Tab-separated table of C-alpha atoms and ligand atoms in Angstrom:
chain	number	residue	atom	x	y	z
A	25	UNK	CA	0.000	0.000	0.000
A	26	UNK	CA	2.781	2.589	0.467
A	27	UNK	CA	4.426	4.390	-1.761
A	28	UNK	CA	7.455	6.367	-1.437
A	29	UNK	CA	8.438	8.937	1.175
A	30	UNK	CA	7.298	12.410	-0.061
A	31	UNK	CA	8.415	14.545	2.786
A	32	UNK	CA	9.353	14.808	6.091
A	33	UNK	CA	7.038	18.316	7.725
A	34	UNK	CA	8.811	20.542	10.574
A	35	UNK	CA	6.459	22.720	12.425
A	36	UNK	CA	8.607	25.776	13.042
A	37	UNK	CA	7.498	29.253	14.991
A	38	UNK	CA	9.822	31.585	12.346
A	39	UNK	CA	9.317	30.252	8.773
A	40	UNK	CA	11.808	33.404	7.125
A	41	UNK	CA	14.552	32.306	9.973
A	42	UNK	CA	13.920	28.149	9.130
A	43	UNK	CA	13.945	28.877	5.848
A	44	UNK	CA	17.538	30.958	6.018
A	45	UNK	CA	18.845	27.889	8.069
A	46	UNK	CA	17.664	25.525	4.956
A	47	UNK	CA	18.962	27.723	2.362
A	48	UNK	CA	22.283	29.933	3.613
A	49	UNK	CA	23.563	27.404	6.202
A	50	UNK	CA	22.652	23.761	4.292
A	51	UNK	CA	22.871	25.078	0.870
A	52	UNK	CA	19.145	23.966	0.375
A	53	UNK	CA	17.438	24.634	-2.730
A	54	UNK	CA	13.224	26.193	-1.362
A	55	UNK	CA	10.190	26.515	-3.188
A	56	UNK	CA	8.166	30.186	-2.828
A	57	UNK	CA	6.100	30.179	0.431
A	58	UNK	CA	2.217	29.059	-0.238
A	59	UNK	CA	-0.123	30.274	2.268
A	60	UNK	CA	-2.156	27.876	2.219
A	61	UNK	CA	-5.408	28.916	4.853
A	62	UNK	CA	-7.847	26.025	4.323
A	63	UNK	CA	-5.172	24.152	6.409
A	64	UNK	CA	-4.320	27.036	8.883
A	65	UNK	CA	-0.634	27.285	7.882
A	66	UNK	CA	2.334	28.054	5.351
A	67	UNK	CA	4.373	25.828	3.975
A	68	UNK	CA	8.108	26.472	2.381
A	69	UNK	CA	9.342	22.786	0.319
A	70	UNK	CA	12.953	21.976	0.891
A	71	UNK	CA	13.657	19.797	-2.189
A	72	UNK	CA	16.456	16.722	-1.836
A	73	UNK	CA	16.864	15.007	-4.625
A	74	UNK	CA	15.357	12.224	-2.941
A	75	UNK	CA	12.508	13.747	-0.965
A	76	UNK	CA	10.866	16.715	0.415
A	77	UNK	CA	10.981	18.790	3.487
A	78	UNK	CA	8.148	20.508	4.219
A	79	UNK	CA	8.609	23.964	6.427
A	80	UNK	CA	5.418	24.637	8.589
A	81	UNK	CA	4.697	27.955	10.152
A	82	UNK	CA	1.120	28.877	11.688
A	83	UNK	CA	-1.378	30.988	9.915
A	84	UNK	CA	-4.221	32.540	11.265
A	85	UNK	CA	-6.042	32.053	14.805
A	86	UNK	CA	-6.954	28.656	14.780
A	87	UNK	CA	-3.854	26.890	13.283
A	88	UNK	CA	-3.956	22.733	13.855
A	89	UNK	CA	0.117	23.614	14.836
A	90	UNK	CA	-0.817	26.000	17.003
A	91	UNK	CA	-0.641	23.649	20.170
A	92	UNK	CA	1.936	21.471	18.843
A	93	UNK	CA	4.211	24.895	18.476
A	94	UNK	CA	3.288	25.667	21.832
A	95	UNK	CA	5.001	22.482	22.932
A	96	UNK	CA	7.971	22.619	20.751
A	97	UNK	CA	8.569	26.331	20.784
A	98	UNK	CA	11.980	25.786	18.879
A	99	UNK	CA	10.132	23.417	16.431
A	100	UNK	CA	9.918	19.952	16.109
A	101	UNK	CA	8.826	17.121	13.450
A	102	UNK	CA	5.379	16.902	12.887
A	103	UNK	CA	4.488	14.657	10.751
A	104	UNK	CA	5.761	12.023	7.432
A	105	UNK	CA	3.406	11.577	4.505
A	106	UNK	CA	3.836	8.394	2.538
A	107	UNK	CA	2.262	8.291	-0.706
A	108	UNK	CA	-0.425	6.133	-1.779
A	109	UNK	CA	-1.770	4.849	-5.342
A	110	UNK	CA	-5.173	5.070	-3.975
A	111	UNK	CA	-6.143	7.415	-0.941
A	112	UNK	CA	-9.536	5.955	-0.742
A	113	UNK	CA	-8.938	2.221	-0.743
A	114	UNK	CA	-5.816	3.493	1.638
A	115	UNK	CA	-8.427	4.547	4.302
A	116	UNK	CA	-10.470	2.366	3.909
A	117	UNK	CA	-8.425	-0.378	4.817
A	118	UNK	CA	-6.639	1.212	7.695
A	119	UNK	CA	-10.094	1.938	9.203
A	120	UNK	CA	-11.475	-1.610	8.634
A	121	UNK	CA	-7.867	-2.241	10.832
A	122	UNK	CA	-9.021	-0.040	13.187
A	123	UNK	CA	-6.497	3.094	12.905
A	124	UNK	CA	-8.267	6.406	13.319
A	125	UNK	CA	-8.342	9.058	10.160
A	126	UNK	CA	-8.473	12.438	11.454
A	127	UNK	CA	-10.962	15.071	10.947
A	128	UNK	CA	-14.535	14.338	8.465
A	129	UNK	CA	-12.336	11.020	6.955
A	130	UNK	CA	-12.626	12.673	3.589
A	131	UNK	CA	-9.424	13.416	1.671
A	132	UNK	CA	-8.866	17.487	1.382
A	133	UNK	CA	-6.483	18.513	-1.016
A	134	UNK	CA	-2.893	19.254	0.394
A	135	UNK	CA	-0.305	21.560	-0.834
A	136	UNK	CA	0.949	19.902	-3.984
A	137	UNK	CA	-2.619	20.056	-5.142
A	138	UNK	CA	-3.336	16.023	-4.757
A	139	UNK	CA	-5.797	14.303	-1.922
A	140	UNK	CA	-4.151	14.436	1.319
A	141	UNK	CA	-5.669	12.487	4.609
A	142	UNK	CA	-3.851	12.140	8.185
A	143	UNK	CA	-3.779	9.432	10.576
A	144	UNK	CA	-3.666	9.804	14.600
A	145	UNK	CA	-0.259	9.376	15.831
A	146	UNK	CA	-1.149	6.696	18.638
A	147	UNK	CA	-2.072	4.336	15.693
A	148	UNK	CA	1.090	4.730	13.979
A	149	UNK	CA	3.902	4.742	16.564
A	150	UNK	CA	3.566	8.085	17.951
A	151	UNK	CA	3.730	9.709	14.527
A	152	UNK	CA	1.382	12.005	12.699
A	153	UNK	CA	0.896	10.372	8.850
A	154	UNK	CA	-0.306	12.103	5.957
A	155	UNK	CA	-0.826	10.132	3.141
A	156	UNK	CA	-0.806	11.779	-0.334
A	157	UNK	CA	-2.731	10.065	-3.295
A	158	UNK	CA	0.284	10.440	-6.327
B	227	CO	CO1	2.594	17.392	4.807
């Protein structure tokens, strides 16, 4: 069922100052910021030639990294997303196993523009997955 790795997210309180880090002290090449409010924050890609990392910073008042943030006020990981062929037989599987999708269970459409859906962390080892229909 999974695909390959497609990034890596950091929640991080200063998006300009993780973004500098990424780019003048690792020699990183970044993707424009995307403000992306559906999903209450914005989002700078890191591209490896490999995979992506995925720079989170709040937006707005009610920003689902809000708390998280709040807990990790230098930033932290915050999730993985592994992609899938097909995000609907994806979830349905995992639920008929029992794992809990988060919010109305339908996929929303993440930053790259495909069908995102995320999966509580105390089903999957204490990590936050997003999987992204490619
Ligand atoms: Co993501």
């Amino acid at each position: 069922m999974l695909g390959r790795l497609n990034h890596v997210a950091i929640a991080v309180p200063d998006l300009e100052k993780a973004s500098a880090v990424y780019r003048d002290m690792l020699g990183a090449r970044l993707s424009q910021r995307q403000e992306l409010p559906e999903h209450g924050v914005t989002v700078v890609f890191i591209e490896l030639p490999n995979t992506k990392i995925e720079l989170l910073e709040p937006l707005g008042a009610d920003s689902p990294i809000a708390a998280f943030l709040a807990k990790n006020a230098d930033g932290a990981i915050h999730h993985i997303c592994y992609e899938v062929d097909d995000i609907l037989a994806a979830r349905d599987r995992l639920k008929s196993e029992g794992a809990r999708v988060l919010g109305s269970g339908e996929p929303r459409i993440g930053a790259h523009g495909k069908p995102v859906l995320f999966l509580h962390p105390k089903d999957f080892c204490g990590t936050l997955v997003e999987l992204e229909q490619i």
